[in-house]
Structures are given as structure tokens and as C-alpha cells.
PDB file of C-alpha atoms and ligand atoms in Angstrom:
ATOM      1  CA  MET S 294       0.000   0.000   0.000  1.00  0.00           C
ATOM      2  CA  GLU S 295       1.240   3.495  -0.878  1.00  0.00           C
ATOM      3  CA  ALA S 296       2.487   5.734   1.914  1.00  0.00           C
ATOM      4  CA  HIS S 297      -0.153   8.353   1.057  1.00  0.00           C
ATOM      5  CA  TYR S 298      -2.577   9.671  -1.604  1.00  0.00           C
ATOM      6  CA  PRO S 299      -3.173   8.634  -4.357  1.00  0.00           C
ATOM      7  CA  PHE S 300      -3.817   5.088  -3.197  1.00  0.00           C
ATOM      8  CA  THR S 301      -3.983   2.260  -5.734  1.00  0.00           C
ATOM      9  CA  LEU S 302      -5.714  -1.091  -5.606  1.00  0.00           C
ATOM     10  CA  PRO S 303      -3.136  -3.830  -4.944  1.00  0.00           C
ATOM     11  CA  PRO S 304      -3.676  -6.892  -7.164  1.00  0.00           C
ATOM     12  CA  LEU S 305      -5.137 -10.003  -5.570  1.00  0.00           C
ATOM     13  CA  PRO S 306      -1.999 -11.842  -4.339  1.00  0.00           C
ATOM     14  CA  TYR S 307      -3.169 -15.211  -5.785  1.00  0.00           C
ATOM     15  CA  GLY S 308      -5.463 -16.468  -8.524  1.00  0.00           C
ATOM     16  CA  TYR S 309      -9.210 -15.946  -8.206  1.00  0.00           C
ATOM     17  CA  ASP S 310      -9.669 -19.726  -8.023  1.00  0.00           C
ATOM     18  CA  ALA S 311      -6.733 -20.284  -5.638  1.00  0.00           C
ATOM     19  CA  LEU S 312      -8.811 -20.297  -2.452  1.00  0.00           C
ATOM     20  CA  LEU S 313     -11.357 -22.891  -3.592  1.00  0.00           C
ATOM     21  CA  PRO S 314     -13.312 -24.502  -2.097  1.00  0.00           C
ATOM     22  CA  GLU S 315     -13.253 -22.114   0.895  1.00  0.00           C
ATOM     23  CA  LEU S 316     -13.839 -18.956  -1.193  1.00  0.00           C
ATOM     24  CA  ASP S 317     -14.950 -19.031  -4.821  1.00  0.00           C
ATOM     25  CA  GLU S 318     -14.012 -16.895  -7.827  1.00  0.00           C
ATOM     26  CA  ARG S 319     -17.261 -14.972  -7.833  1.00  0.00           C
ATOM     27  CA  THR S 320     -16.863 -13.953  -4.191  1.00  0.00           C
ATOM     28  CA  LEU S 321     -13.246 -12.870  -4.742  1.00  0.00           C
ATOM     29  CA  HIS S 322     -14.076 -10.929  -7.927  1.00  0.00           C
ATOM     30  CA  PHE S 323     -16.840  -9.000  -6.195  1.00  0.00           C
ATOM     31  CA  HIS S 324     -14.974  -8.568  -2.939  1.00  0.00           C
ATOM     32  CA  HIS S 325     -11.617  -7.485  -4.377  1.00  0.00           C
ATOM     33  CA  ASP S 326     -12.506  -5.914  -7.747  1.00  0.00           C
ATOM     34  CA  LYS S 327     -15.712  -4.146  -6.654  1.00  0.00           C
ATOM     35  CA  HIS S 328     -15.791  -3.605  -2.882  1.00  0.00           C
ATOM     36  CA  PHE S 329     -12.060  -3.107  -2.183  1.00  0.00           C
ATOM     37  CA  ALA S 330     -11.699  -1.063  -5.390  1.00  0.00           C
ATOM     38  CA  ALA S 331     -14.590   1.190  -4.328  1.00  0.00           C
ATOM     39  CA  TYR S 332     -12.920   1.981  -0.992  1.00  0.00           C
ATOM     40  CA  VAL S 333      -9.734   2.988  -2.836  1.00  0.00           C
ATOM     41  CA  ASP S 334     -11.608   5.106  -5.411  1.00  0.00           C
ATOM     42  CA  ASN S 335     -13.829   6.772  -2.798  1.00  0.00           C
ATOM     43  CA  LEU S 336     -10.863   7.646  -0.569  1.00  0.00           C
ATOM     44  CA  ASN S 337      -8.977   9.174  -3.515  1.00  0.00           C
ATOM     45  CA  ASP S 338     -12.087  11.161  -4.502  1.00  0.00           C
ATOM     46  CA  LEU S 339     -12.471  12.508  -0.969  1.00  0.00           C
ATOM     47  CA  LEU S 340      -8.833  13.662  -0.895  1.00  0.00           C
ATOM     48  CA  LYS S 341      -8.424  14.873  -4.473  1.00  0.00           C
ATOM     49  CA  ASP S 342      -9.046  18.568  -3.700  1.00  0.00           C
ATOM     50  CA  ARG S 343      -7.599  18.413  -0.176  1.00  0.00           C
ATOM     51  CA  SER S 344      -3.885  18.870  -0.723  1.00  0.00           C
ATOM     52  CA  GLU S 345      -3.327  19.419   3.015  1.00  0.00           C
ATOM     53  CA  TYR S 346      -4.227  15.769   3.689  1.00  0.00           C
ATOM     54  CA  GLN S 347      -2.621  14.170   0.641  1.00  0.00           C
ATOM     55  CA  SER S 348       0.641  13.533   2.489  1.00  0.00           C
ATOM     56  CA  TRP S 349      -1.130  11.767   5.372  1.00  0.00           C
ATOM     57  CA  SER S 350      -0.548   8.028   5.685  1.00  0.00           C
ATOM     58  CA  LEU S 351      -3.477   5.652   5.782  1.00  0.00           C
ATOM     59  CA  GLU S 352      -2.811   5.066   9.488  1.00  0.00           C
ATOM     60  CA  ARG S 353      -2.789   8.786  10.189  1.00  0.00           C
ATOM     61  CA  LEU S 354      -6.081   9.317   8.317  1.00  0.00           C
ATOM     62  CA  ILE S 355      -7.655   6.438  10.242  1.00  0.00           C
ATOM     63  CA  GLN S 356      -6.482   7.581  13.661  1.00  0.00           C
ATOM     64  CA  ASN S 357      -7.187  11.275  13.118  1.00  0.00           C
ATOM     65  CA  TRP S 358     -10.480  11.271  11.204  1.00  0.00           C
ATOM     66  CA  PRO S 359     -12.261  13.280  13.971  1.00  0.00           C
ATOM     67  CA  ALA S 360      -9.915  16.190  13.202  1.00  0.00           C
ATOM     68  CA  LEU S 361     -10.865  16.297   9.497  1.00  0.00           C
ATOM     69  CA  PRO S 362     -13.325  18.825   8.009  1.00  0.00           C
ATOM     70  CA  GLU S 363     -16.889  17.742   8.533  1.00  0.00           C
ATOM     71  CA  ASP S 364     -17.738  17.191   4.869  1.00  0.00           C
ATOM     72  CA  ILE S 365     -15.073  14.479   4.430  1.00  0.00           C
ATOM     73  CA  ARG S 366     -14.806  13.181   8.012  1.00  0.00           C
ATOM     74  CA  GLN S 367     -17.187  10.215   7.882  1.00  0.00           C
ATOM     75  CA  GLY S 368     -16.232   9.336   4.319  1.00  0.00           C
ATOM     76  CA  VAL S 369     -12.536   9.180   5.175  1.00  0.00           C
ATOM     77  CA  ARG S 370     -13.273   7.176   8.315  1.00  0.00           C
ATOM     78  CA  ASN S 371     -15.216   4.568   6.311  1.00  0.00           C
ATOM     79  CA  ASN S 372     -13.085   4.416   3.190  1.00  0.00           C
ATOM     80  CA  ALA S 373      -9.586   4.712   4.695  1.00  0.00           C
ATOM     81  CA  GLY S 374     -10.698   1.958   7.074  1.00  0.00           C
ATOM     82  CA  GLY S 375     -11.944  -0.089   4.125  1.00  0.00           C
ATOM     83  CA  VAL S 376      -8.647   0.281   2.280  1.00  0.00           C
ATOM     84  CA  TYR S 377      -6.618  -0.702   5.359  1.00  0.00           C
ATOM     85  CA  SER S 378      -8.825  -3.655   6.339  1.00  0.00           C
ATOM     86  CA  HIS S 379      -9.041  -5.163   2.848  1.00  0.00           C
ATOM     87  CA  ASP S 380      -5.330  -4.764   2.147  1.00  0.00           C
ATOM     88  CA  LEU S 381      -4.692  -6.818   5.293  1.00  0.00           C
ATOM     89  CA  TYR S 382      -7.516  -9.310   4.635  1.00  0.00           C
ATOM     90  CA  PHE S 383      -6.349 -10.383   1.172  1.00  0.00           C
ATOM     91  CA  LYS S 384      -2.643 -10.364   2.137  1.00  0.00           C
ATOM     92  CA  THR S 385      -3.178 -12.705   5.096  1.00  0.00           C
ATOM     93  CA  MET S 386      -4.933 -15.557   3.274  1.00  0.00           C
ATOM     94  CA  ARG S 387      -3.243 -18.325   1.288  1.00  0.00           C
ATOM     95  CA  PRO S 388      -4.426 -21.461  -0.485  1.00  0.00           C
ATOM     96  CA  THR S 389      -4.956 -24.583   1.627  1.00  0.00           C
ATOM     97  CA  PRO S 390      -3.581 -26.922   3.010  1.00  0.00           C
ATOM     98  CA  ALA S 391      -3.898 -24.992   6.254  1.00  0.00           C
ATOM     99  CA  SER S 392      -0.634 -23.613   7.689  1.00  0.00           C
ATOM    100  CA  THR S 393       0.376 -23.127  11.324  1.00  0.00           C
ATOM    101  CA  PRO S 394       2.059 -20.311  13.288  1.00  0.00           C
ATOM    102  CA  GLY S 395       5.636 -20.673  14.485  1.00  0.00           C
ATOM    103  CA  GLY S 396       8.429 -19.007  16.429  1.00  0.00           C
ATOM    104  CA  ALA S 397       7.720 -16.019  18.644  1.00  0.00           C
ATOM    105  CA  LEU S 398       4.128 -15.759  17.377  1.00  0.00           C
ATOM    106  CA  LEU S 399       3.300 -19.312  18.458  1.00  0.00           C
ATOM    107  CA  ARG S 400       4.843 -18.671  21.888  1.00  0.00           C
ATOM    108  CA  ALA S 401       2.780 -15.473  22.243  1.00  0.00           C
ATOM    109  CA  ILE S 402      -0.431 -17.288  21.202  1.00  0.00           C
ATOM    110  CA  ASP S 403       0.220 -19.981  23.824  1.00  0.00           C
ATOM    111  CA  ARG S 404       0.956 -17.310  26.444  1.00  0.00           C
ATOM    112  CA  ASP S 405      -2.055 -15.090  25.679  1.00  0.00           C
ATOM    113  CA  PHE S 406      -4.723 -17.632  24.605  1.00  0.00           C
ATOM    114  CA  GLY S 407      -3.561 -20.980  26.057  1.00  0.00           C
ATOM    115  CA  ASP S 408      -3.081 -22.433  22.581  1.00  0.00           C
ATOM    116  CA  LEU S 409      -4.079 -21.953  18.938  1.00  0.00           C
ATOM    117  CA  GLN S 410      -7.549 -23.372  19.611  1.00  0.00           C
ATOM    118  CA  GLY S 411      -7.981 -20.774  22.351  1.00  0.00           C
ATOM    119  CA  LEU S 412      -7.182 -18.003  19.873  1.00  0.00           C
ATOM    120  CA  LYS S 413      -9.551 -19.527  17.324  1.00  0.00           C
ATOM    121  CA  ALA S 414     -12.359 -19.668  19.895  1.00  0.00           C
ATOM    122  CA  ALA S 415     -11.824 -16.016  20.877  1.00  0.00           C
ATOM    123  CA  LEU S 416     -11.801 -14.890  17.235  1.00  0.00           C
ATOM    124  CA  ARG S 417     -14.855 -16.990  16.453  1.00  0.00           C
ATOM    125  CA  THR S 418     -16.759 -15.439  19.362  1.00  0.00           C
ATOM    126  CA  ALA S 419     -15.808 -11.951  18.126  1.00  0.00           C
ATOM    127  CA  ALA S 420     -16.685 -12.748  14.488  1.00  0.00           C
ATOM    128  CA  LEU S 421     -20.043 -14.319  15.270  1.00  0.00           C
ATOM    129  CA  GLY S 422     -20.834 -11.787  17.987  1.00  0.00           C
ATOM    130  CA  GLN S 423     -20.339  -8.729  15.787  1.00  0.00           C
ATOM    131  CA  PHE S 424     -23.915  -7.560  15.160  1.00  0.00           C
ATOM    132  CA  GLY S 425     -24.254  -6.533  11.531  1.00  0.00           C
ATOM    133  CA  SER S 426     -21.253  -5.545   9.426  1.00  0.00           C
ATOM    134  CA  GLY S 427     -17.768  -5.376  10.853  1.00  0.00           C
ATOM    135  CA  TRP S 428     -14.547  -7.175  11.649  1.00  0.00           C
ATOM    136  CA  ALA S 429     -12.931  -9.528  14.152  1.00  0.00           C
ATOM    137  CA  TRP S 430      -9.252  -8.798  14.703  1.00  0.00           C
ATOM    138  CA  LEU S 431      -6.108 -10.328  16.160  1.00  0.00           C
ATOM    139  CA  VAL S 432      -4.035  -7.360  17.309  1.00  0.00           C
ATOM    140  CA  THR S 433      -0.730  -6.752  19.051  1.00  0.00           C
ATOM    141  CA  ASP S 434       0.418  -3.823  21.167  1.00  0.00           C
ATOM    142  CA  GLY S 435       3.937  -2.364  21.165  1.00  0.00           C
ATOM    143  CA  ASP S 436       5.100  -5.048  23.631  1.00  0.00           C
ATOM    144  CA  GLY S 437       3.935  -8.000  21.545  1.00  0.00           C
ATOM    145  CA  GLN S 438       0.921  -8.719  23.743  1.00  0.00           C
ATOM    146  CA  LEU S 439      -1.846 -10.301  21.637  1.00  0.00           C
ATOM    147  CA  SER S 440      -5.570  -9.741  21.984  1.00  0.00           C
ATOM    148  CA  VAL S 441      -8.803 -10.071  20.026  1.00  0.00           C
ATOM    149  CA  ARG S 442     -11.070  -7.143  19.161  1.00  0.00           C
ATOM    150  CA  LYS S 443     -14.207  -6.607  17.129  1.00  0.00           C
ATOM    151  CA  THR S 444     -15.228  -3.392  15.387  1.00  0.00           C
ATOM    152  CA  PRO S 445     -18.327  -2.275  13.485  1.00  0.00           C
ATOM    153  CA  ASN S 446     -18.289  -1.090   9.865  1.00  0.00           C
ATOM    154  CA  GLN S 447     -14.733  -0.341   8.652  1.00  0.00           C
ATOM    155  CA  ASP S 448     -13.351   0.866  11.980  1.00  0.00           C
ATOM    156  CA  ILE S 449      -9.758  -0.234  12.607  1.00  0.00           C
ATOM    157  CA  PRO S 450      -8.405  -0.942  16.126  1.00  0.00           C
ATOM    158  CA  LEU S 451      -5.319   1.277  15.604  1.00  0.00           C
ATOM    159  CA  PRO S 452      -3.088   2.208  17.388  1.00  0.00           C
ATOM    160  CA  LEU S 453      -3.080  -1.514  18.257  1.00  0.00           C
ATOM    161  CA  THR S 454      -1.549  -3.213  15.211  1.00  0.00           C
ATOM    162  CA  PRO S 455      -3.889  -5.638  13.427  1.00  0.00           C
ATOM    163  CA  LEU S 456      -2.144  -8.882  12.453  1.00  0.00           C
ATOM    164  CA  LEU S 457      -5.249 -10.552  11.098  1.00  0.00           C
ATOM    165  CA  GLY S 458      -8.793  -9.463  10.297  1.00  0.00           C
ATOM    166  CA  CYS S 459     -11.857 -11.565   9.572  1.00  0.00           C
ATOM    167  CA  ASP S 460     -14.280  -9.609   7.389  1.00  0.00           C
ATOM    168  CA  VAL S 461     -17.809 -10.405   8.561  1.00  0.00           C
ATOM    169  CA  TRP S 462     -19.609  -8.053   6.185  1.00  0.00           C
ATOM    170  CA  GLU S 463     -22.109 -10.171   4.271  1.00  0.00           C
ATOM    171  CA  HIS S 464     -20.352  -9.261   1.002  1.00  0.00           C
ATOM    172  CA  ALA S 465     -17.412 -11.391   2.202  1.00  0.00           C
ATOM    173  CA  TYR S 466     -19.441 -14.602   2.317  1.00  0.00           C
ATOM    174  CA  TYR S 467     -23.061 -14.311   1.221  1.00  0.00           C
ATOM    175  CA  LEU S 468     -22.635 -15.569  -2.364  1.00  0.00           C
ATOM    176  CA  LEU S 469     -21.165 -18.863  -1.148  1.00  0.00           C
ATOM    177  CA  TYR S 470     -22.427 -19.245   2.419  1.00  0.00           C
ATOM    178  CA  GLN S 471     -25.598 -17.101   2.466  1.00  0.00           C
ATOM    179  CA  ASN S 472     -26.374 -16.439   6.143  1.00  0.00           C
ATOM    180  CA  ARG S 473     -24.011 -19.120   7.521  1.00  0.00           C
ATOM    181  CA  ARG S 474     -21.371 -16.853   9.048  1.00  0.00           C
ATOM    182  CA  GLY S 475     -20.008 -19.656  11.259  1.00  0.00           C
ATOM    183  CA  GLU S 476     -19.313 -21.859   8.232  1.00  0.00           C
ATOM    184  CA  TYR S 477     -17.545 -18.940   6.520  1.00  0.00           C
ATOM    185  CA  PHE S 478     -15.458 -18.355   9.663  1.00  0.00           C
ATOM    186  CA  GLU S 479     -14.290 -21.995   9.652  1.00  0.00           C
ATOM    187  CA  ALA S 480     -13.373 -21.726   5.948  1.00  0.00           C
ATOM    188  CA  TRP S 481     -11.541 -18.420   6.478  1.00  0.00           C
ATOM    189  CA  TRP S 482      -9.616 -19.903   9.413  1.00  0.00           C
ATOM    190  CA  ARG S 483      -8.230 -22.658   7.134  1.00  0.00           C
ATOM    191  CA  LEU S 484      -6.951 -19.945   4.766  1.00  0.00           C
ATOM    192  CA  VAL S 485      -4.994 -17.885   7.333  1.00  0.00           C
ATOM    193  CA  ASP S 486      -1.425 -17.334   6.119  1.00  0.00           C
ATOM    194  CA  TRP S 487       0.414 -18.191   9.360  1.00  0.00           C
ATOM    195  CA  PRO S 488       3.941 -18.045   7.893  1.00  0.00           C
ATOM    196  CA  GLU S 489       3.228 -14.446   6.783  1.00  0.00           C
ATOM    197  CA  LEU S 490       1.810 -13.560  10.227  1.00  0.00           C
ATOM    198  CA  THR S 491       4.776 -15.183  11.948  1.00  0.00           C
ATOM    199  CA  ARG S 492       7.134 -13.078   9.826  1.00  0.00           C
ATOM    200  CA  ARG S 493       5.191  -9.855  10.473  1.00  0.00           C
ATOM    201  CA  TYR S 494       4.950 -10.478  14.216  1.00  0.00           C
ATOM    202  CA  GLU S 495       8.705 -11.030  14.437  1.00  0.00           C
ATOM    203  CA  GLU S 496       9.326  -7.847  12.453  1.00  0.00           C
ATOM    204  CA  LEU S 497       6.986  -5.862  14.736  1.00  0.00           C
ATOM    205  CA  THR S 498       8.447  -7.183  17.979  1.00  0.00           C
ATOM    206  CA  SER S 499      12.105  -7.200  16.962  1.00  0.00           C
ATOM    207  CA  PRO S 500      14.051  -4.812  19.231  1.00  0.00           C
ATOM    208  CA  ARG S 501      15.534  -3.108  16.163  1.00  0.00           C
ATOM    209  CA  THR S 502      12.115  -2.162  14.791  1.00  0.00           C
ATOM    210  CA  GLN S 503      11.542   1.573  14.627  1.00  0.00           C
ATOM    211  CA  TYR S 504       7.890   2.340  15.273  1.00  0.00           C
ATOM    212  CA  PRO S 505       6.760   5.073  12.878  1.00  0.00           C
ATOM    213  CA  THR S 506       4.913   7.854  14.641  1.00  0.00           C
ATOM    214  CA  PRO S 507       1.481   8.534  13.161  1.00  0.00           C
TER     215      PRO S 507
HETATM  216 MN1  LIG C  75     -15.127  -6.633   2.750  1.00  0.00          MN
END
């Protein structure tokens, strides 16, 4: 993702049929090419005549939306959130067979959730308990402590760093699973790219990491 405006739609990191049978081509075409693309286009439209905000990072826009002028405030909140969440969502899935976490991330999961099944149960509760549209998140703080959050709409739990987000908007699953959100959650869980998360967690918690200030 670009550092700032103009943002561009990243390509889907795998083929549209790569996540079968968990997610089908039609779902991925609509979700990536229509929904994700619309968040990118809408955010660029909102910022196109606002040069004072064109140097702001996505994270800064998300964390400081209440300070924006009223006519773009809610739009930036929704669409910057949508760009951030979908960039993470598509980048943290991979084709089955299911992978597993390792290294420091696995140790942190065992410490903070008992084991991987404990994390799965907490995420499942958040995903199924989110009333209406929203997200269930695995996040880490600056000390590497893990926790689970849920948010409505496209709200992002920054400044906690999301490692993983389960999109529970109906557009993420309705074509294939209709109203069966629990079945979608199980399918999504099999697609989680644990090697990528393990790498990102180690990068975030490495003592040499410089945390950018928003
Ligand atoms: Mn979505």
C-alpha cells in the first residue's frame, strides 16, 4: 500500500480460483474488484481537492479522522478503514492446506490464549458476535501482547496493530455461504497465512524495529 494519496488497488496476491473450495471466484471478484476497489476510489475522490491531507498516511487518516473537516470526516473514516482492512484481509490468506504459526508468534499465542484453539475460539466469538457488518481482529500492542477485538463497519483498532482481520460483512461470504457466518469463519480460518503472520509479528516485535509515529 502506498504511503499516502493517491492510493492504488493492490492486485489479488493469488489467482481468483486459488482459495477454492473455501472462497470461490465470484466472491473474490466481487470482494476485491468491486468492494475493495470502491474503498480505494472513494478515498482518492475525498482527498483529491484536499492537498493538506494528501501527504497523510493511511494510518494517520484512520487515527485522526475526527480532526478532518466535517464534509469528508465520515467518508474518510469509512473508506480509509476499508482500504486498510481489505489490504490486510487479502494479504493474510493463502491457499490450503492450512498452515500453522511458528516461532515467537506461536509462543505469544500460547501465552495469551492458552493455545491456537484458544485463539480460534476467541476470534470466532468476536466474528459471530459482531452484530451486523464489521470485523474480528487479532491485534498486538507495542510489547507483543496479543488480543482479540471486534469493530463495526470499517473501523480499525489502531493504534493496536492488526495482524489478522476476519471480514464479517455479508459481502465477504453471502454468495457462497448465504447467512451461515459460522461456516464462513471456519473456511476463512483454514486460509490464514500463518507463515506471513509469523514473519510480520517477528518484524513488529524485533528490538531493532523503529515504530513510525502517526
Ligand atoms: Mn469486505
